PDB file of C-alpha atoms in Angstrom:
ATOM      1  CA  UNK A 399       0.000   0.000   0.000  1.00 80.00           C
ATOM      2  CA  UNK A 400       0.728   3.575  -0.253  1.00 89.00           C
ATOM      3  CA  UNK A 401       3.229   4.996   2.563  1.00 93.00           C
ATOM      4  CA  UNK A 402       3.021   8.905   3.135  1.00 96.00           C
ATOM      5  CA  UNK A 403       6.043  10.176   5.222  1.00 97.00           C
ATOM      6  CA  UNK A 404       5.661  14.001   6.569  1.00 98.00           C
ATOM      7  CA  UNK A 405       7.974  16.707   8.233  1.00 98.00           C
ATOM      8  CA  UNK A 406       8.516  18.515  10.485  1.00 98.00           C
ATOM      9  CA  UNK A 407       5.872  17.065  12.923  1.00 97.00           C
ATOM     10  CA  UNK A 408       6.404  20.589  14.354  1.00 97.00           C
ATOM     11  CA  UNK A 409       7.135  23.718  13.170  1.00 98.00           C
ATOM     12  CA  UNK A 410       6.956  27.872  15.115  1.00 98.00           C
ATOM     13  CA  UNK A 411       7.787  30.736  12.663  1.00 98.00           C
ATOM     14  CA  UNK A 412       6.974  34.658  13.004  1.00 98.00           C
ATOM     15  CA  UNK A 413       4.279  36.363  11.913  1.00 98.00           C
ATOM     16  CA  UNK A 414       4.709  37.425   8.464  1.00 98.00           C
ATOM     17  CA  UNK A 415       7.535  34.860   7.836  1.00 98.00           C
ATOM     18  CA  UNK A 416       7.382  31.801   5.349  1.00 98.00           C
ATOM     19  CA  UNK A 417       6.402  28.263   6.572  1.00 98.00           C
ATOM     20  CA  UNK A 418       7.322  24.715   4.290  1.00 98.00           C
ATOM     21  CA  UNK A 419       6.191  21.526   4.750  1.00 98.00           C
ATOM     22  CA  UNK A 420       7.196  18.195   2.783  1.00 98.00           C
ATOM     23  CA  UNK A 421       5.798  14.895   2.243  1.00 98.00           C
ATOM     24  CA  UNK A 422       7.259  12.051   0.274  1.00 98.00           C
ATOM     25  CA  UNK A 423       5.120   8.918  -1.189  1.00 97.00           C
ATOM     26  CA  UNK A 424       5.771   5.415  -1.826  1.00 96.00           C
ATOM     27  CA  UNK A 425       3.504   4.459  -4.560  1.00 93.00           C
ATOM     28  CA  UNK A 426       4.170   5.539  -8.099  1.00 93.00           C
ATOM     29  CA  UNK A 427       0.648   4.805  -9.117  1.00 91.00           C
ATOM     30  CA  UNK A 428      -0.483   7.929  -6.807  1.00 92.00           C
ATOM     31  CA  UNK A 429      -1.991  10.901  -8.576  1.00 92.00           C
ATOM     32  CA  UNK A 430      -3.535  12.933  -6.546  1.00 92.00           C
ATOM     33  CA  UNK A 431      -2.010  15.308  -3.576  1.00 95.00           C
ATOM     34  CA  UNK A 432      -4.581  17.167  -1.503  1.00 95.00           C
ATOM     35  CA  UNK A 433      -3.735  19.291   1.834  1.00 98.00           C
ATOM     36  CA  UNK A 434      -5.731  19.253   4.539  1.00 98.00           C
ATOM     37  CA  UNK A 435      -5.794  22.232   7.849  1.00 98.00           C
ATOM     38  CA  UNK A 436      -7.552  20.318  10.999  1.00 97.00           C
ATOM     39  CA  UNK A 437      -7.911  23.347  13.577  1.00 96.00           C
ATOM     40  CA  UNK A 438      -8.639  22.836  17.134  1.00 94.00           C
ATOM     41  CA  UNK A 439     -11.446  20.493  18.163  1.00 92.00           C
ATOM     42  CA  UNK A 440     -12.246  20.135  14.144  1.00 95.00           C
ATOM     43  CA  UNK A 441     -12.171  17.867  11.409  1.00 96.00           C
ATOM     44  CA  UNK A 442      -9.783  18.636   8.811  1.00 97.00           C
ATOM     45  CA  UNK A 443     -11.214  20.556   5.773  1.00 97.00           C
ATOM     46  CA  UNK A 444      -9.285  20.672   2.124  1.00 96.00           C
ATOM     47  CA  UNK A 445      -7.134  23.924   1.765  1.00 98.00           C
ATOM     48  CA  UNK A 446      -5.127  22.588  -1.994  1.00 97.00           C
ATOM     49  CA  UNK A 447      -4.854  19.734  -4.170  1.00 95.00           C
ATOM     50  CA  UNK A 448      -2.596  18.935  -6.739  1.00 94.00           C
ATOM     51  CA  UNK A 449      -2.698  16.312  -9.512  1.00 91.00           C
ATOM     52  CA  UNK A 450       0.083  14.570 -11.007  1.00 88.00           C
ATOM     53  CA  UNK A 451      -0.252  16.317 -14.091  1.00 87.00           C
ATOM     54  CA  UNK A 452       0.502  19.583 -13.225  1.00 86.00           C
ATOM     55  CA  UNK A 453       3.773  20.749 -11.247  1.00 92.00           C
ATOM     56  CA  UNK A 454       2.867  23.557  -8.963  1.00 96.00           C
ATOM     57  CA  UNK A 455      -0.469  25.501  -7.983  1.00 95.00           C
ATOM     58  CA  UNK A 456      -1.120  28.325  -6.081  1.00 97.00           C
ATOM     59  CA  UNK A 457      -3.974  29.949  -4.127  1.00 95.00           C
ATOM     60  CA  UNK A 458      -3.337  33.538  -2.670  1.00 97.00           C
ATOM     61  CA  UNK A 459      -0.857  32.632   0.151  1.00 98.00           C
ATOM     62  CA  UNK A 460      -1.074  28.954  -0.556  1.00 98.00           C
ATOM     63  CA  UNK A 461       1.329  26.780  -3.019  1.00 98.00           C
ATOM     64  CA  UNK A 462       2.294  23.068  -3.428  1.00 98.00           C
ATOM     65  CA  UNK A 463       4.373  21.640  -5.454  1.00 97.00           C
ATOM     66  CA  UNK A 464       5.059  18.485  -7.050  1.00 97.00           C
ATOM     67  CA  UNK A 465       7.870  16.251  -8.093  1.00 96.00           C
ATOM     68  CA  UNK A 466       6.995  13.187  -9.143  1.00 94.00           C
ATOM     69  CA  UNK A 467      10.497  11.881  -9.896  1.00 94.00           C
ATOM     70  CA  UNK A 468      11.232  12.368  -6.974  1.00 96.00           C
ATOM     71  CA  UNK A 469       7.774  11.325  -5.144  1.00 96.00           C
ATOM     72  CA  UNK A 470       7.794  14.473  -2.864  1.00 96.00           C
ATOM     73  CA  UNK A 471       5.121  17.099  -2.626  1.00 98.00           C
ATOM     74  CA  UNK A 472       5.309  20.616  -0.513  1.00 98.00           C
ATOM     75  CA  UNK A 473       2.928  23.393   1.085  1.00 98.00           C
ATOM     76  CA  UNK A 474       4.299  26.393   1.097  1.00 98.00           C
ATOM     77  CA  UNK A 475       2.489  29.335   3.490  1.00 98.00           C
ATOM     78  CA  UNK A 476       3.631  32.547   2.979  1.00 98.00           C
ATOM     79  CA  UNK A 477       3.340  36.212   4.914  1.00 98.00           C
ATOM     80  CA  UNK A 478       1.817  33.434   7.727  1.00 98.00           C
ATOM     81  CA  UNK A 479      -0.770  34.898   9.497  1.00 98.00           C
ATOM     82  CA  UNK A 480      -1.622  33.875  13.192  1.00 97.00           C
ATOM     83  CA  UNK A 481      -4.545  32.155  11.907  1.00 97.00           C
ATOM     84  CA  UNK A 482      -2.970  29.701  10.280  1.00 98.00           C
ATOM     85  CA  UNK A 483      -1.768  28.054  13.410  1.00 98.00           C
ATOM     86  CA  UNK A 484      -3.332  24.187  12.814  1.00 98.00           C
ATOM     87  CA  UNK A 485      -2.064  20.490  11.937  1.00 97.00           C
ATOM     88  CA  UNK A 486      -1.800  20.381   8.399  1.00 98.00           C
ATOM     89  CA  UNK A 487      -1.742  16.625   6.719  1.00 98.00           C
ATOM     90  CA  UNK A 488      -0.896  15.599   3.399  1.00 98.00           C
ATOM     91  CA  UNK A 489      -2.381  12.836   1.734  1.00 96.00           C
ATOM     92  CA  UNK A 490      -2.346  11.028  -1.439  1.00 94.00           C
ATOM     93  CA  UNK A 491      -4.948   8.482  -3.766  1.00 90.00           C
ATOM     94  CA  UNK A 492      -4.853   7.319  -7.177  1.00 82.00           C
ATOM     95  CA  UNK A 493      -7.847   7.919  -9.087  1.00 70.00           C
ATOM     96  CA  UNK A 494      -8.585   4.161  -9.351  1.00 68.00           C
ATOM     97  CA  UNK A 495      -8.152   3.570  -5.640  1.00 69.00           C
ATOM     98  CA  UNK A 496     -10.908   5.194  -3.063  1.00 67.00           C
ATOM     99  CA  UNK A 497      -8.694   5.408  -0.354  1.00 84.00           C
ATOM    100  CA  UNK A 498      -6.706   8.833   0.763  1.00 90.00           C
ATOM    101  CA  UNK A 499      -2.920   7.924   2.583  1.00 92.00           C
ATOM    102  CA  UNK A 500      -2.137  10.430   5.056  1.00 95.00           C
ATOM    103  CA  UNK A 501       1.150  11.507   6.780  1.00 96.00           C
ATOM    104  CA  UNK A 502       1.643  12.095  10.004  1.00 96.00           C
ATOM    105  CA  UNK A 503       0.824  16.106  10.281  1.00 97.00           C
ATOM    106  CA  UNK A 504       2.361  18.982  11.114  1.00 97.00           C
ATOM    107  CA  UNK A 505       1.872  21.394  14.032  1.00 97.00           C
ATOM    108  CA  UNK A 506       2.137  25.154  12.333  1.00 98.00           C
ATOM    109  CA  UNK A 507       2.779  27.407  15.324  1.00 98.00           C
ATOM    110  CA  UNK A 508       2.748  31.637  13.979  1.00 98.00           C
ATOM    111  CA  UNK A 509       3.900  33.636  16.936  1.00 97.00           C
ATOM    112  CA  UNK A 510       2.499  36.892  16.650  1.00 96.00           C
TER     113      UNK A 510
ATOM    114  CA  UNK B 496     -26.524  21.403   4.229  1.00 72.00           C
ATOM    115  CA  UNK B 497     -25.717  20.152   7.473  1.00 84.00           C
ATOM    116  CA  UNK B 498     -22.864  18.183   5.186  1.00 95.00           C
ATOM    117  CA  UNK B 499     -21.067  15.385   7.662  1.00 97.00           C
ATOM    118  CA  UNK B 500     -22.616  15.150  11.206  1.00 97.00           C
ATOM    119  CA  UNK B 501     -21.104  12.578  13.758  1.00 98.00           C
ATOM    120  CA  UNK B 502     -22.757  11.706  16.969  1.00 97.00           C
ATOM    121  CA  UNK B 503     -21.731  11.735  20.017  1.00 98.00           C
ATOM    122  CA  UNK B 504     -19.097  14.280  20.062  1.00 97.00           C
ATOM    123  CA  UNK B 505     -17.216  12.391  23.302  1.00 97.00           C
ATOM    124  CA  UNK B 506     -18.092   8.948  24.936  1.00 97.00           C
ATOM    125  CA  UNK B 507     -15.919   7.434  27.741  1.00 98.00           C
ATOM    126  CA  UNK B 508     -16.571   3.045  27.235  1.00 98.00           C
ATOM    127  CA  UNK B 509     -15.471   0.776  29.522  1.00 98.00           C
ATOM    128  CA  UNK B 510     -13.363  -2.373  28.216  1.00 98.00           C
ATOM    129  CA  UNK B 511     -15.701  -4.849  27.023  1.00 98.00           C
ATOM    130  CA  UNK B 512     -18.712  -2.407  26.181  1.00 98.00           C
ATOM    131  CA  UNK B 513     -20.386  -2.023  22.835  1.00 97.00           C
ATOM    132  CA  UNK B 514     -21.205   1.155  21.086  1.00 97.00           C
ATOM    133  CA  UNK B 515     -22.213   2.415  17.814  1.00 98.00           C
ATOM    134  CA  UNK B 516     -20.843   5.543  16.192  1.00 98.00           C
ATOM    135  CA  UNK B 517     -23.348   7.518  13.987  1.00 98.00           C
ATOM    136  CA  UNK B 518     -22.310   9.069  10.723  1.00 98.00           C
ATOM    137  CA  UNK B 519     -25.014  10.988   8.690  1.00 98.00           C
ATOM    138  CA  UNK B 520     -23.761  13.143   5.371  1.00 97.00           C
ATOM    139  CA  UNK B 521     -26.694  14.937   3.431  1.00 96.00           C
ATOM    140  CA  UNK B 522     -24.860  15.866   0.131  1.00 95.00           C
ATOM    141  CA  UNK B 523     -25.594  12.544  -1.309  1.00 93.00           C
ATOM    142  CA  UNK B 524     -21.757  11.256  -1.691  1.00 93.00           C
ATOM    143  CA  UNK B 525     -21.485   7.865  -2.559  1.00 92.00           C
ATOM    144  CA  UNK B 526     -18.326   6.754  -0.815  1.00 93.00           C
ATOM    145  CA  UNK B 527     -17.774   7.187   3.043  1.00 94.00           C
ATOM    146  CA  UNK B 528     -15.102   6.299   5.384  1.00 95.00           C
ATOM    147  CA  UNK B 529     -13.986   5.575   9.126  1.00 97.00           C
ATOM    148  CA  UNK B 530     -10.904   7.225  10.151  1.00 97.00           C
ATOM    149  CA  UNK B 531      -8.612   7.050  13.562  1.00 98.00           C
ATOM    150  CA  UNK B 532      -6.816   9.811  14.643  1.00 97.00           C
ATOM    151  CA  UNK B 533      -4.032   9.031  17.102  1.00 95.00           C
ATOM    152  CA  UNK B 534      -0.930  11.292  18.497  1.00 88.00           C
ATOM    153  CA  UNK B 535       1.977  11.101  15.764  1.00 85.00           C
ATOM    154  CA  UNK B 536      -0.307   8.840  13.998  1.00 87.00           C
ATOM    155  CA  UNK B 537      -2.058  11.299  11.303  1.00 90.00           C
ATOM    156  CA  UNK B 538      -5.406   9.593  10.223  1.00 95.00           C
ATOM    157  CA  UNK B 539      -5.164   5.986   9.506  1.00 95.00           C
ATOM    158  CA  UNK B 540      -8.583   4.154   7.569  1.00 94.00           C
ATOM    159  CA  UNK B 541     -10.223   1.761   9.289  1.00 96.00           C
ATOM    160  CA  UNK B 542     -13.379   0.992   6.830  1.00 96.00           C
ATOM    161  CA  UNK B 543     -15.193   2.430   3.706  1.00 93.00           C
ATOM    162  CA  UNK B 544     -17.966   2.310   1.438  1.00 94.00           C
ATOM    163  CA  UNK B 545     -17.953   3.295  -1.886  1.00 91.00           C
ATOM    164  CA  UNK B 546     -22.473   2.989  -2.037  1.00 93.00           C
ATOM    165  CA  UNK B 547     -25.159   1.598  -0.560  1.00 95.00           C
ATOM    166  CA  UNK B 548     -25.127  -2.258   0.323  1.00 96.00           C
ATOM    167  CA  UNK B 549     -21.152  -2.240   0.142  1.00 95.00           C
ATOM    168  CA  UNK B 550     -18.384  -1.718   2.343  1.00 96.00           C
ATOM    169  CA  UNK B 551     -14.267  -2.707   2.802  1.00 94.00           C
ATOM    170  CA  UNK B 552     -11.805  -2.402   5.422  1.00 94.00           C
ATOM    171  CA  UNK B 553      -9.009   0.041   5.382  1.00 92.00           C
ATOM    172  CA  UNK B 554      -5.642  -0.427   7.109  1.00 91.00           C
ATOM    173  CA  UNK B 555      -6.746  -1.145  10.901  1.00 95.00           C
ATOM    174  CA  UNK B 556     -10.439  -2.728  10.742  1.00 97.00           C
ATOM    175  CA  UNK B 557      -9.609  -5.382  13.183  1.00 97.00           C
ATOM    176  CA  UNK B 558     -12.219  -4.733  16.066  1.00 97.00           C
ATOM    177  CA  UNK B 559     -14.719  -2.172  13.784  1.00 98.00           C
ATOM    178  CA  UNK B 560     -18.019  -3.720  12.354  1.00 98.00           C
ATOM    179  CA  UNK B 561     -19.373  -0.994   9.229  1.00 98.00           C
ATOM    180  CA  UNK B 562     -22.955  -1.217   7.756  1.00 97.00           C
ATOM    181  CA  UNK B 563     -24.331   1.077   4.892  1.00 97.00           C
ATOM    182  CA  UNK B 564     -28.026   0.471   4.523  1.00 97.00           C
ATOM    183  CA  UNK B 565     -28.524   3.741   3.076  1.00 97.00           C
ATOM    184  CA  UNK B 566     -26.532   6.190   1.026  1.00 96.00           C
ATOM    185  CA  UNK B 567     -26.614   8.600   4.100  1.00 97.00           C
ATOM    186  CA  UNK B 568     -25.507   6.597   6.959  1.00 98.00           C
ATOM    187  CA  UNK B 569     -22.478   4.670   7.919  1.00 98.00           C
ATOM    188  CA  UNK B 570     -22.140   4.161  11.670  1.00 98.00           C
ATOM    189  CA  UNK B 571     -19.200   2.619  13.566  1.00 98.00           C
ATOM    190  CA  UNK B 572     -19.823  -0.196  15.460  1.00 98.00           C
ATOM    191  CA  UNK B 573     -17.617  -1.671  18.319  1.00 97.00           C
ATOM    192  CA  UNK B 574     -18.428  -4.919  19.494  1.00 92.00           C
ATOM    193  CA  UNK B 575     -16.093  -5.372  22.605  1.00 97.00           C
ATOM    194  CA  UNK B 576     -14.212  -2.135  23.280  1.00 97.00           C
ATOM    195  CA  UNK B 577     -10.461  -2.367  24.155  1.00 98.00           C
ATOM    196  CA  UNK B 578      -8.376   0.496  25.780  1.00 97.00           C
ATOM    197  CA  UNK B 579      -6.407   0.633  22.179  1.00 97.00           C
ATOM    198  CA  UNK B 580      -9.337   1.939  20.836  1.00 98.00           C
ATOM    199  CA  UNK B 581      -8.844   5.233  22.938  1.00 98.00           C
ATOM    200  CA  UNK B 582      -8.748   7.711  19.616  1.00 98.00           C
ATOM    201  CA  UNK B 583     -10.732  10.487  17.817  1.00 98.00           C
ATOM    202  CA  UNK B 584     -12.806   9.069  15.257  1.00 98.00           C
ATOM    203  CA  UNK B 585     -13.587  11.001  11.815  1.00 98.00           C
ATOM    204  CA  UNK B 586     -15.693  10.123   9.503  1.00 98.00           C
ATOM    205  CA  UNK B 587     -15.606  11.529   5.517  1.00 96.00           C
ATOM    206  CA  UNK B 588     -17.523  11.389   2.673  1.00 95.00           C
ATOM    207  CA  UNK B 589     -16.257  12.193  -1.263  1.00 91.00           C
ATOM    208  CA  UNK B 590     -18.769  12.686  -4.036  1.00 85.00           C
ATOM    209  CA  UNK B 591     -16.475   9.681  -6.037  1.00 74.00           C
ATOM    210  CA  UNK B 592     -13.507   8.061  -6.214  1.00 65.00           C
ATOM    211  CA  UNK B 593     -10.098   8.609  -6.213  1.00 61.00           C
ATOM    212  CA  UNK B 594      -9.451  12.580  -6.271  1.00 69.00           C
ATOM    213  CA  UNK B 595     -12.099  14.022  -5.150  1.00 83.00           C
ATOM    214  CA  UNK B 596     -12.306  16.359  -1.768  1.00 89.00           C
ATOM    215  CA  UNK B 597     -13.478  14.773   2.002  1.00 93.00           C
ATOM    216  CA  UNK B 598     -15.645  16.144   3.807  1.00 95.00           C
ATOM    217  CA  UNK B 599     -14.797  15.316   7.248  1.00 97.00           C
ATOM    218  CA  UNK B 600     -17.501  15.690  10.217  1.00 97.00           C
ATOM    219  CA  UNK B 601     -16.594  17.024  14.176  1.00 97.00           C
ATOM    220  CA  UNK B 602     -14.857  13.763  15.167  1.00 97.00           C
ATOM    221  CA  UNK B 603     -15.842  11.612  18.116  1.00 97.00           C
ATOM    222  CA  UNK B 604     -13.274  11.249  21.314  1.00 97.00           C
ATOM    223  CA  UNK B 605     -13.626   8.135  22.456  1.00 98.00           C
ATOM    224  CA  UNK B 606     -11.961   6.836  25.552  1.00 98.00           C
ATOM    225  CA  UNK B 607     -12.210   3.114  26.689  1.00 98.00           C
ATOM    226  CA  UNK B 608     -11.181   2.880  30.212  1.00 98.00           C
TER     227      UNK B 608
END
């Protein structure tokens, strides 16, 4: 099965300041990347997706990006506002499968 | 749209119990899901459904019972709880396969004592 692999598990930057996270994937049959913010007490809604067809995508302070050589994926936060403090997963399915693979999370921390 | 509504929001079990967790979605999704939640764990799938009538484990079903009668509801069920089934429970539901977006409800702490 698929085996999605996630870091940091923890991460504090400034307000204003840039936060990455990066996930790596097992199988080569996966094709679709989605991010997902769980805030306190919540379940954890979609923020981005990516497909394997396309290499990067960006929503206002939101990007991921996709190697698929490689089998790594990325969020990328920028000018991080205190409101994004959450766990963020990343997960990953194959359109044939039903199934979404998550990693571990990551605990964003923005200190105002 | 009330979209994915889980019931109860906490229950405390002791070992041995049964219990049922309820799952409604209203946005007419055909495939549902049971996830875990556990510290430095992420979410790991214990069963899904991909319509009414059928339903497949995920990668820790051992000790879960699923039933989908009806496109809206999938409950949990847990026939003899164990203290390893201390978690937060989630469930989701996708329009389709594959790569489509979950819609995950409130989650359900459960703690078997």
């Amino acid at each position: 099965g698929e085996n999605v692999e996630q870091h940091p598990s923890t991460l504090s930057v400034q307000e204003g300041d840039s936060a990455v996270i990066k996930c790596t994937y097992s199988d080569s049959a996966s094709n679709y990347f989605p991010w997902y913010k769980q805030e306190l007490g919540k379940g954890p809604q979609l923020i981005i997706d990516i497909r394997s067809n396309v290499g990067e995508k960006k929503d206002q302070r939101i990007a991921v990006t996709l190697n698929k050589t490689a089998k790594h994926f990325s969020l990328h936060i920028t000018e991080t506002q205190p409101e994004d403090s959450a766990v963020y997963f990343c997960a990953a399915s194959n359109t044939g499968a039903n199934n979404l693979f998550f990693g571990t999370g990551t605990r964003l921390t923005v200190i105002p | 749209n009330a979209g994915v509504t889980q019931t109860p929001k906490f229950q405390v079990l002791k070992t041995g119990q049964s219990m049922t967790l309820q799952c409604a979605q209203d946005m007419n999704h055909e495939y549902m899901s049971w996830y875990r939640q556990d510290p430095g764990m992420g979410l790991r799938l214990i069963h899904y459904s991909v319509g009414a009538g059928i339903t497949d484990q995920g990668e820790v079903p051992n000790g879960y019972n699923v039933s989908r009668s009806t496109t809206e509801d999938f409950p949990l069920r847990l026939l003899s709880a164990a203290p390893s089934q201390t978690s937060v429970y989630f469930c989701a539901s996708m329009w389709g396969r594959g790569n489509t977006e979950a819609f995950f409800g409130q989650g359900t702490r459960l703690t078997v004592v």
